XYZ file of C-alpha atoms in Angstrom:
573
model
C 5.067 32.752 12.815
C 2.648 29.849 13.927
C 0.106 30.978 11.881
C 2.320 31.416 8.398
C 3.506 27.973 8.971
C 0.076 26.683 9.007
C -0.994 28.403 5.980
C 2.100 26.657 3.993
C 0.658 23.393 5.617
C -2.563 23.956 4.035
C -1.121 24.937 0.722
C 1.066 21.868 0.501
C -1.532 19.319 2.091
C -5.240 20.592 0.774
C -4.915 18.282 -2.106
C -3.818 15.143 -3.768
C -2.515 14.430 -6.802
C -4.511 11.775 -8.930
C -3.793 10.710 -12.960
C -6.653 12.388 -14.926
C -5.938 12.904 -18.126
C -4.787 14.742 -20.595
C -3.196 16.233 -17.165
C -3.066 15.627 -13.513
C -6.139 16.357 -11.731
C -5.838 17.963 -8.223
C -8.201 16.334 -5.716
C -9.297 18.209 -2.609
C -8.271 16.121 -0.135
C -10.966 16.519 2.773
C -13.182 15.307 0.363
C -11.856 12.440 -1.080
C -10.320 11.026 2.511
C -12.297 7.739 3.876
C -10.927 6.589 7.609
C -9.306 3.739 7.839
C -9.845 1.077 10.322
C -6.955 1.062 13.237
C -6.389 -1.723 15.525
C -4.344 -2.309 18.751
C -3.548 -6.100 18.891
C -2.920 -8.147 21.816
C -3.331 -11.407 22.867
C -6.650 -11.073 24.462
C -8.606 -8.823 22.290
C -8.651 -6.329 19.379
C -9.411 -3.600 19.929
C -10.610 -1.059 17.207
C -9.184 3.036 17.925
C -9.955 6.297 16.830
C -6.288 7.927 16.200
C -6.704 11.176 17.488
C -8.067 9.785 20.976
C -4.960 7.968 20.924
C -2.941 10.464 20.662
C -4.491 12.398 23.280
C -3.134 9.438 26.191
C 0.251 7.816 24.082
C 3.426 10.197 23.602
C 4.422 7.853 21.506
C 2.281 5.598 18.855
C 3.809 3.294 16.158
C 1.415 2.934 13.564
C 2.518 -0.010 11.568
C 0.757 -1.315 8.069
C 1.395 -2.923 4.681
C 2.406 -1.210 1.845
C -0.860 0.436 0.442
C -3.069 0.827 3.162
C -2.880 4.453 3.622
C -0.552 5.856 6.032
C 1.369 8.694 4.691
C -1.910 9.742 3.057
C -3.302 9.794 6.680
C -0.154 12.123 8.301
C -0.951 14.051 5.160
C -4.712 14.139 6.280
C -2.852 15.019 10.179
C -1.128 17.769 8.942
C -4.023 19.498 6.773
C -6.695 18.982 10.113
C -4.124 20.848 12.966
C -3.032 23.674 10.146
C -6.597 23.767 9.566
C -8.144 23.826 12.695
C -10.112 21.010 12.410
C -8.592 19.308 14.767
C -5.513 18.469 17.324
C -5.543 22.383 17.508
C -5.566 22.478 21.029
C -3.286 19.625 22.159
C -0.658 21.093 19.806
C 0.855 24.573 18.789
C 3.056 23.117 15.939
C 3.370 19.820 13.864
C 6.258 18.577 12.180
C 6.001 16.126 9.297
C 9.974 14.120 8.246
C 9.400 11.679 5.154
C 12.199 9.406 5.007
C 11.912 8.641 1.627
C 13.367 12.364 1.440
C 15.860 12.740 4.407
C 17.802 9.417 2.651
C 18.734 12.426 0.155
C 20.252 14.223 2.877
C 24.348 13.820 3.072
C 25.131 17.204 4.939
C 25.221 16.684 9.001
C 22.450 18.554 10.774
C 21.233 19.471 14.641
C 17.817 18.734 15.753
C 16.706 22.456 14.884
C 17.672 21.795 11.157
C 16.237 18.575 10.372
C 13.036 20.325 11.686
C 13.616 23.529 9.443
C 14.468 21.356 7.058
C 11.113 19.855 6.284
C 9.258 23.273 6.897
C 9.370 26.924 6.381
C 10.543 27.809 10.030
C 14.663 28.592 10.705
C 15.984 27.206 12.927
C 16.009 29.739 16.165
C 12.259 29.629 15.620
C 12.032 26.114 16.491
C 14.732 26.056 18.825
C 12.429 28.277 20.693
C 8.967 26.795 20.357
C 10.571 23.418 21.563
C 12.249 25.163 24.408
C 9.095 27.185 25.409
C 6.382 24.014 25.194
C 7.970 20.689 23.959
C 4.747 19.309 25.420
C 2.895 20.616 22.960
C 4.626 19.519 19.701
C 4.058 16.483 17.618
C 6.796 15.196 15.248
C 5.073 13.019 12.281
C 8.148 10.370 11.126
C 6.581 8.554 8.125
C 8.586 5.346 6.740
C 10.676 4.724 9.052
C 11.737 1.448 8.020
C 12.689 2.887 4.546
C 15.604 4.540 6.543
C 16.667 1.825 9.506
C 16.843 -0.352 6.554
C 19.023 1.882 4.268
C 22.415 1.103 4.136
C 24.045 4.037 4.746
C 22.563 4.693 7.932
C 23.666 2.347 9.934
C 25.956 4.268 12.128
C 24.491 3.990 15.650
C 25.891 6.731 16.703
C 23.890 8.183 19.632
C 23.797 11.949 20.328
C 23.376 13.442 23.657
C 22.830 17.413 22.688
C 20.207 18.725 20.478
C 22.812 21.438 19.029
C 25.382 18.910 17.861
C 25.421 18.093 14.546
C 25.146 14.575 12.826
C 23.346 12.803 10.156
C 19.540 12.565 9.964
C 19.210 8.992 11.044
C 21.566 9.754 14.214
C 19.140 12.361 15.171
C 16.097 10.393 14.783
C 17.636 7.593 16.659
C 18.158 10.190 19.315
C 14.356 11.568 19.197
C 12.900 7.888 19.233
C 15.259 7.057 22.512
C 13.402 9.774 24.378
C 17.016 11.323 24.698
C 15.828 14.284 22.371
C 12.132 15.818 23.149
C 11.143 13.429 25.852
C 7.835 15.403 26.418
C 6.636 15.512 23.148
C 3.979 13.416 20.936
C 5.760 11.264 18.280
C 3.835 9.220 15.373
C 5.711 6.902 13.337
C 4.642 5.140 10.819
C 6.738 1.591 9.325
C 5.646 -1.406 7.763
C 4.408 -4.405 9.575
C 7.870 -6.398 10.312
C 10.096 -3.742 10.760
C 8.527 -2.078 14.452
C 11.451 -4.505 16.013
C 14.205 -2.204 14.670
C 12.996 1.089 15.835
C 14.088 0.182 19.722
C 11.764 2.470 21.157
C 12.204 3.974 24.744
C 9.355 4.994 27.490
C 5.635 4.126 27.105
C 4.369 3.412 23.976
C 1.322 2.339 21.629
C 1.329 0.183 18.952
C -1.521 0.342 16.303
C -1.625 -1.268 13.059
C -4.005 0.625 9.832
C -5.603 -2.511 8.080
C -7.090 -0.512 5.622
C -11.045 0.599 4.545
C -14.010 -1.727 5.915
C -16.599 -2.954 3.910
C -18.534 -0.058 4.767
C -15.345 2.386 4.104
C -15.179 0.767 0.372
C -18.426 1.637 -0.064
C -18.060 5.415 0.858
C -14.579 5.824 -0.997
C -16.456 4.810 -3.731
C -19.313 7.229 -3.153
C -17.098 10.019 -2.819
C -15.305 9.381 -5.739
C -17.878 9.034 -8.626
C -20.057 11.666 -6.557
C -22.982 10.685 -8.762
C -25.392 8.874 -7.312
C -26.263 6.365 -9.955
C -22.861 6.192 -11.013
C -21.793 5.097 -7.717
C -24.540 2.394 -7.384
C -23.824 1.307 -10.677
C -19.941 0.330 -9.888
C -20.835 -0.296 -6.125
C -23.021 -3.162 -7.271
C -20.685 -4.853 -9.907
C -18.027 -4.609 -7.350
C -20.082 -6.096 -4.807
C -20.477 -9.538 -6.633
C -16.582 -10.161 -7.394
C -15.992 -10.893 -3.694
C -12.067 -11.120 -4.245
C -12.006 -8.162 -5.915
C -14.433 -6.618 -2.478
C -11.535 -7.937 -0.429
C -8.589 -6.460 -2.425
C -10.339 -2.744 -1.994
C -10.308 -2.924 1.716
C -6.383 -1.993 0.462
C -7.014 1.966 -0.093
C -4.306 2.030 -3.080
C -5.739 -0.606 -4.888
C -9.606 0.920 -4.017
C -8.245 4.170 -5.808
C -6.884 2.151 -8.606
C -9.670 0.007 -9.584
C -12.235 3.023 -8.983
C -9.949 4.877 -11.324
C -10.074 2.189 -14.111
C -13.740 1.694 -13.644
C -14.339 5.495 -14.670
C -12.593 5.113 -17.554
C -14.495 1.669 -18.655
C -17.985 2.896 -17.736
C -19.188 0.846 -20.690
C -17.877 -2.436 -19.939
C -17.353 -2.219 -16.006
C -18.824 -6.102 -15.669
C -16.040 -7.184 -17.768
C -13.566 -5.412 -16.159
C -14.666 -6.214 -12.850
C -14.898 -10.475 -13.470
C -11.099 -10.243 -15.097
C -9.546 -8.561 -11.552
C -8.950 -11.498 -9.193
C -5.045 -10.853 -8.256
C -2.967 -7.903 -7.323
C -0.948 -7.804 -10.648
C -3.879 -8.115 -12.545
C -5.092 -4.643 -11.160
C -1.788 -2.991 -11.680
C -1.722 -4.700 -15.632
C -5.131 -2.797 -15.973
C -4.489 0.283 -14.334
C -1.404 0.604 -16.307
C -3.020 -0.558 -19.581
C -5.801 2.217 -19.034
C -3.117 4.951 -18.436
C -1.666 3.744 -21.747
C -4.520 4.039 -23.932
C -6.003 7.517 -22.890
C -2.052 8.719 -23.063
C -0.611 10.066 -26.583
C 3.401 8.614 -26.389
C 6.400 10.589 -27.562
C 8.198 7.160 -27.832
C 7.030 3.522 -28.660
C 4.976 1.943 -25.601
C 7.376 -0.640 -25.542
C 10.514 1.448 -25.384
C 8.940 3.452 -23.104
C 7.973 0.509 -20.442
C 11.686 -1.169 -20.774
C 13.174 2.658 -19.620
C 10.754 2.755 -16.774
C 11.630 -1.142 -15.581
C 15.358 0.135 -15.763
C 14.761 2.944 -13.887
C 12.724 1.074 -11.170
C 15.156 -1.491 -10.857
C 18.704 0.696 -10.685
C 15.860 2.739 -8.012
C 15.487 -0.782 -6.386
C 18.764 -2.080 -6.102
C 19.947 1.556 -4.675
C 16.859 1.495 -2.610
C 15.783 4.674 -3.981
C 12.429 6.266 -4.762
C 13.393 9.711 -5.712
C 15.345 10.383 -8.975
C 17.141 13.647 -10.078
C 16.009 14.511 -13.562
C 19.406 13.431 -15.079
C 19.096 9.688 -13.531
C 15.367 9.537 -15.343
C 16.960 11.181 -18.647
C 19.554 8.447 -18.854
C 17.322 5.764 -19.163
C 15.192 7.420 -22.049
C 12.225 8.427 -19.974
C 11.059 12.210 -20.938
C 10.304 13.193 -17.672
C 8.040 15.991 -18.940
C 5.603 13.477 -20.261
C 5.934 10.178 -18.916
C 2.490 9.673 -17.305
C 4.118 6.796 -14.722
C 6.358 9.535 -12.733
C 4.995 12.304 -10.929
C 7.106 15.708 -10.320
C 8.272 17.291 -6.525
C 11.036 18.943 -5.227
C 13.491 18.085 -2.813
C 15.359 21.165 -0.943
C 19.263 20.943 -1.197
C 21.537 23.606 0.113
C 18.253 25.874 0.828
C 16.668 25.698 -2.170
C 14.224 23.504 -4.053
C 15.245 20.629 -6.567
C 13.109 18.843 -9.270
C 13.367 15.089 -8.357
C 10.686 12.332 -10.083
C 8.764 9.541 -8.367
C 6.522 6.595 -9.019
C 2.751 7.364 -7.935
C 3.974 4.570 -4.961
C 6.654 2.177 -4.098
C 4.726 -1.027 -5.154
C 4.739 1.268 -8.809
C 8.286 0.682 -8.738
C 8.017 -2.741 -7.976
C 5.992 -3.615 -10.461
C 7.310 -2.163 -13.190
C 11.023 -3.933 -12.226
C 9.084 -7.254 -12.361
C 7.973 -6.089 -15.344
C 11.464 -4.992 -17.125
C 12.203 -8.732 -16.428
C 9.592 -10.177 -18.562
C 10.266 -7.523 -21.069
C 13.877 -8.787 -21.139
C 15.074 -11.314 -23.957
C 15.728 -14.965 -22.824
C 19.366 -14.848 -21.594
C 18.978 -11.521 -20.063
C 15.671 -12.051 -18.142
C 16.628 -15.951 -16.352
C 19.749 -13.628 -15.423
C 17.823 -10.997 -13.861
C 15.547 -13.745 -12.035
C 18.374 -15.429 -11.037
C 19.614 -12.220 -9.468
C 16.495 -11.903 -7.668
C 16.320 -15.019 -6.113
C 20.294 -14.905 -4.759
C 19.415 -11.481 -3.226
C 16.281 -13.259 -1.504
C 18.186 -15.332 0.116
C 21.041 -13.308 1.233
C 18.487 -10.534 2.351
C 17.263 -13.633 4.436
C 14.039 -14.019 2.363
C 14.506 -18.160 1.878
C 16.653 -18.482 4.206
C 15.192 -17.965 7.689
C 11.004 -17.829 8.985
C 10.088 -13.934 7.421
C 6.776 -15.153 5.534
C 6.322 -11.099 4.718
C 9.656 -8.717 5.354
C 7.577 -5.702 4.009
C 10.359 -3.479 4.426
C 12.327 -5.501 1.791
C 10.946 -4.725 -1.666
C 12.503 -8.278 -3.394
C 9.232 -10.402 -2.535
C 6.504 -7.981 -3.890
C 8.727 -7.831 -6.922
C 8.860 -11.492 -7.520
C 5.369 -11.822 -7.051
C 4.486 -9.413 -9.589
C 6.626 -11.463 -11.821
C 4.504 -14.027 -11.011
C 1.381 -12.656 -12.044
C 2.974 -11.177 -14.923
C 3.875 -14.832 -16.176
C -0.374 -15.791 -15.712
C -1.004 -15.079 -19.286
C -4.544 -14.109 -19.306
C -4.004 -11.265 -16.468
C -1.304 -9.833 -18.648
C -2.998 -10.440 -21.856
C -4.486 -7.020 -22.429
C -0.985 -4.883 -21.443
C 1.032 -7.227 -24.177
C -1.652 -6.946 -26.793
C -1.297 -3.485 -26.702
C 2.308 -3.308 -26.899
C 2.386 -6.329 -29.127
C 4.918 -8.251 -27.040
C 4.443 -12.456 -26.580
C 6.930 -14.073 -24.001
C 8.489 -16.704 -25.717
C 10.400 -17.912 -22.774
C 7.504 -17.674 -20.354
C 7.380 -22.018 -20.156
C 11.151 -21.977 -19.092
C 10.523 -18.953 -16.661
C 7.597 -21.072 -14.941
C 9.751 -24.085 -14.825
C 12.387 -22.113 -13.448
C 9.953 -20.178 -10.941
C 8.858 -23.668 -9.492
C 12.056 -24.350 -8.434
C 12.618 -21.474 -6.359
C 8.788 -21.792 -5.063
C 9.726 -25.289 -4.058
C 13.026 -23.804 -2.080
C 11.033 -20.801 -0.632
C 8.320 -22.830 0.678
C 10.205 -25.491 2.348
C 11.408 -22.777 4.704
C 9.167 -22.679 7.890
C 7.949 -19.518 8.171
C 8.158 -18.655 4.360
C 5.091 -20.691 2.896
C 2.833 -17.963 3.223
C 5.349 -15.895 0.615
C 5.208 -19.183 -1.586
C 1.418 -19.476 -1.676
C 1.283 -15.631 -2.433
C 3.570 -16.263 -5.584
C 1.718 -18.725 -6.801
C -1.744 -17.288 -6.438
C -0.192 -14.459 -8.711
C 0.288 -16.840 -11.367
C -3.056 -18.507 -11.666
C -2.170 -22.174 -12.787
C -3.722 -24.759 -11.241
C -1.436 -27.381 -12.867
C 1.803 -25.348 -11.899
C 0.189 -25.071 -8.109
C -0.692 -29.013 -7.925
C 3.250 -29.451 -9.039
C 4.629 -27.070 -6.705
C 2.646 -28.835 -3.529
C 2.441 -31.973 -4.716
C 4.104 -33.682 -1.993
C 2.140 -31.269 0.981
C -0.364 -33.501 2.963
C -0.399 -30.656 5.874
C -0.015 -27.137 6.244
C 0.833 -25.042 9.392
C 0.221 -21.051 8.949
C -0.364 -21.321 13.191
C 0.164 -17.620 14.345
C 0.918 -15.938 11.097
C -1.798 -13.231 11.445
C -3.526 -13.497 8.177
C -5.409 -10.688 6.311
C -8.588 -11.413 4.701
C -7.064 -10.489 1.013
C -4.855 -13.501 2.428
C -7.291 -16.257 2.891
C -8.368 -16.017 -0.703
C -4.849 -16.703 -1.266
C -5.171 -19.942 0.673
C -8.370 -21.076 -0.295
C -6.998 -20.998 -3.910
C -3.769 -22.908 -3.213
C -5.845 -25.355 -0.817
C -8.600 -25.891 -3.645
C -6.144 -26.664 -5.775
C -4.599 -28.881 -3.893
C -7.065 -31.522 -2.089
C -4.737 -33.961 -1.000
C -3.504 -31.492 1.791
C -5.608 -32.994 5.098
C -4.086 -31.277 7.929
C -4.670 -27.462 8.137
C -3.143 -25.330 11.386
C -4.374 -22.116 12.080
C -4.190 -21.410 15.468
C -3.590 -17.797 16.400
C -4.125 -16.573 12.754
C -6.639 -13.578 14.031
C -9.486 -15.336 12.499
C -12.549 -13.543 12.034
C -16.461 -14.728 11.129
C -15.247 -12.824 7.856
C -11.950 -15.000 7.327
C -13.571 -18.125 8.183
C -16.655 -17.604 5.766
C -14.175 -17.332 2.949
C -12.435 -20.409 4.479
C -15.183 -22.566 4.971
C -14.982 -24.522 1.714
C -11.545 -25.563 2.372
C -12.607 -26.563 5.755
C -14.777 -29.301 4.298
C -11.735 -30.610 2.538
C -9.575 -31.576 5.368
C -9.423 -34.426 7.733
C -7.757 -32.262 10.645
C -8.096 -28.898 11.201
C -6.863 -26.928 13.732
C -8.327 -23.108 13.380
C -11.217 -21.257 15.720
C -9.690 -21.321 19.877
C -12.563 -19.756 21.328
C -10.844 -16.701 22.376
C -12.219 -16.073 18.285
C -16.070 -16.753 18.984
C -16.368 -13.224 20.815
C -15.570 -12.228 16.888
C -19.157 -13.776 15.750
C -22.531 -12.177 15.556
C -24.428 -14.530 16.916
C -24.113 -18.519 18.159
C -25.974 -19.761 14.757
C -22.318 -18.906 13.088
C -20.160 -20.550 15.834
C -22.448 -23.547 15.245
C -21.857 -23.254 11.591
C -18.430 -22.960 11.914
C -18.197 -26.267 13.889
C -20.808 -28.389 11.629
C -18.456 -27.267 8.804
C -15.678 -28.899 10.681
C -17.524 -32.037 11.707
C -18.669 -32.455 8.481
C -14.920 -32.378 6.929
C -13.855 -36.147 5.307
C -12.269 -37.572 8.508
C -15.140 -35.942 10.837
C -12.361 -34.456 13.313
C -11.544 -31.163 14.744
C -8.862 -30.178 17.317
C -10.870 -27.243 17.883
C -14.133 -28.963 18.266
């Protein structure tokens, strides 16, 4: 029984599914899969961890990270090692993996023993009896959690007591993560970073956070993915000197995209590396590549307005999978729409066609795209939409600088960087669009900037936003009245600091800078430093930090590049 299981594991897991065209290509995934860097905060020390040591001591381990950075591509990677043999073999007989992107599709009330069958090929008396025989030696994967505490319709607390009785999928989980269900067995669950305060987690835990590939990691996705050598050394080295661009692959999803558009540009991979500096600008020329090695059934244009439709209704319903009627109905052919990718959802006990964006932030995107792609009247509406539901969702109006499990703020940032002309330039060209209202949009956009950002807690979202967009003038305008700035312990990612260092180049008359307790690295501070020099007060490195640096010459840097700052001062120093 064990051993069929496993061999449906393998099938389903061996590979992933990447965009090669004419169709999609089928990637093994053992050999494509870089490991990621995991961390276990505190307030002492960071620590870096190997997962499957963890898992060894933890019965239950949160694994928390931003959207991108690789975690249901690493249960994936779980599943295909113990049905292989490769490795958790021995601590466990049987694995369960529950996506609950797909048990939000659920409406029928289950037991414990279903929701399990539901998600393999095991009935449910065969489970019921491997948990009653060793429940020490299972492992239930729960990927996205936060998708589901977050989902409306879930939000019935309703605790259950007995395995047998029936209820909806959420109840049970709630149940399982309580320790009231399967006490002595392994759970991994995986959520974005803010939302680890709504799972309410019982018994000894661990909580580890994926940050994504290291420098060294970037370097060996990219190895494995061109394969040849000289190809490899060729795009490793033109990546290497667009240090934002360096940063911004540490994100795996982003890696894979800008590796995929740099096969595709061979010929003019310097151009097309000095032109990536934001997010959206990688997403405008992944998107753009897809487009011009795609033949189109429909008009580009027509075809980009259905899929913004579809993301948003998707968005607003907080859905990611879509029956084939729901795609239909907005246009799309779903047969050869190169954006949405085919699976199958099982309803009533047998398997349903549903559709899918490559990835959430897809779906983001492309709604902050449908807004540009809007008319005049019809577009400020849609903005204006987006900017009540930040701040009933709480966005503006309480400190939650990044609510990842809210969608709303990655969308308005991509409608940021949709606005910086020159990062779109090469997506409208081709679809021979010009935004005429884009002035009015930007006027309009500094407003709610200005709102967002006066919110403590929030500026971080606000200088995100407006790194997207890429105007200096607009940036000066929208901080023109900042003298200081306190990010003090908003943990900042090194893709971050560029972010800042942007905003705070832009902006010299800002003199006080606070970041205490920002998880400051030598890294994060070397792509600080030049904003150092620009302020009279800074208040950064607490030498719980200097453990971080390789060697006293770069402490002693650090603090001659605070002495030598305009007013000579440093709280620190």
């Amino acid at each position: 029984m064990i051993l069929q299981y496993k061999a449906s594991v393998i099938d389903k897991c061996k590979f992933a599914t990447e965009y090669s065209l004419p169709s999609d290509e089928r990637v093994d995934l053992a050999a494509r899969y870089t490991e990621p860097v995991i961390i276990q905060r505190s307030k002492e020390q960071t620590e870096k961890y190997y997962l499957p040591t963890v898992m060894e001591t933890h019965r239950k381990l949160i694994l928390s990270g931003d959207s991108g950075r690789g975690k249901s591509f690493m249960l994936q990677k779980i599943m295909l090692d113990w049905a292989s043999g490769e490795l958790y073999s021995e601590n466990f007989d049987v694995v369960f993996l529950l996506k609950c992107e797909e048990l939000k599709c659920i409406f029928e009330e289950l037991n414990l023993f279903g929701l399990l069958s539901w998600s393999c090929n095991l009935i449910s008396d065969q489970i019921s009896h491997i948990l009653e025989l060793k429940p020490e030696k299972v492992l239930i994967l729960i990927d996205g959690i936060d998708e589901y505490v977050n989902h409306p319709s879930s939000h019935s607390m309703l605790l259950l007591t007995n395995s047998s009785d029936r209820a909806r999928p959420m109840d049970i989980l709630r149940s399982v993560l309580k320790g009231i269900f399967l006490p002595e067995s392994f759970l991994l669950v995986t959520t974005r970073s803010i939302a680890t305060d709504l799972l309410d987690l019982k018994g000894r835990q661990r909580f580890t956070e994926i940050m994504g590939f290291s420098e060294r990691g970037v370097q060996e996705y990219f190895q494995k993915f061109f394969q040849d050598e000289q190809l490899f050394s060729k795009t490793h080295e033109s990546l290497k000197a667009n240090e934002i661009l360096l940063t911004a692959c540490s994100v795996p999803l982003l890696c894979w995209m800008v590796c995929f558009c740099l096969k595709k540009h061979l010929t003019d991979d310097d151009r097309v590396m000095r032109e990536l500096k934001t997010t959206t600008s990688i997403y405008v020329l992944f998107v753009s590549t897809l487009l011009e090695h795609h033949g189109h059934s429909q008009s580009v244009l027509t075809m980009l307005r259905s899929l913004g439709q579809r993301a948003e209704e998707g968005m607003k319903k907080q859905e990611g999978l879509f029956v084939e009627k729901s795609v239909t109905a907005t246009g799309l052919d779903p047969a050869t729409s190169v954006f949405l990718c085919k699976d199958s959802l099982k309803r009533n006990n047998r398997q349903v066609p549903v559709f899918k964006f490559v990835h959430l932030s897809f779906q983001e995107f492309f709604t902050g795209l449908f807004y540009v792609l809007l008319d005049e009247k019809e577009s400020w509406g849609k903005v204006r939409e987006l900017l009540r539901s930040l701040k009933s969702k709480g966005i503006i109006s309480r400190p939650c600088p990044e609510r990842r499990s809210n969608p709303v703020p990655s969308v308005m940032m991509f409608l940021c960087g949709l606005l910086n002309e020159k990062a779109s330039s090469s997506l409208f060209e081709m679809i021979k669009w010009t935004v005429p209202q884009i002035i009015k949009l930007k006027t309009d956009l500094l407003e709610s900037v200005l709102t967002v950002r006066r919110q403590h807690g929030c500026e971080l979202f606000a200088l995100r936003c407006l790194y997207e967009l890429q105007d200096e003038e607009f940036v000066r305008r929208a901080l023109g009245d900042w003298v200081s700035m306190n990010l003090s312990k908003v943990s900042l990612r090194s893709t971050v600091c560029w972010v800042l260092l942007y905003c705070l180049q832009c902006c010299p008359h800002i003199r006080d800078l606070n970041l205490m307790y920002c998880d400051l690295t030598a890294e994060k501070l070397k792509i600080l430093q030049p904003a150092f020099c620009m302020c009279e007060t800074l208040r950064s490195v607490c030498f719980l930090c200097i453990s971080a640096f390789k060697s006293f010459s770069q402490v002693f840097s650090i603090l001659y590049w605070m002495e030598m700052s305009p007013g000579g001062k440093s709280d620190s120093c």
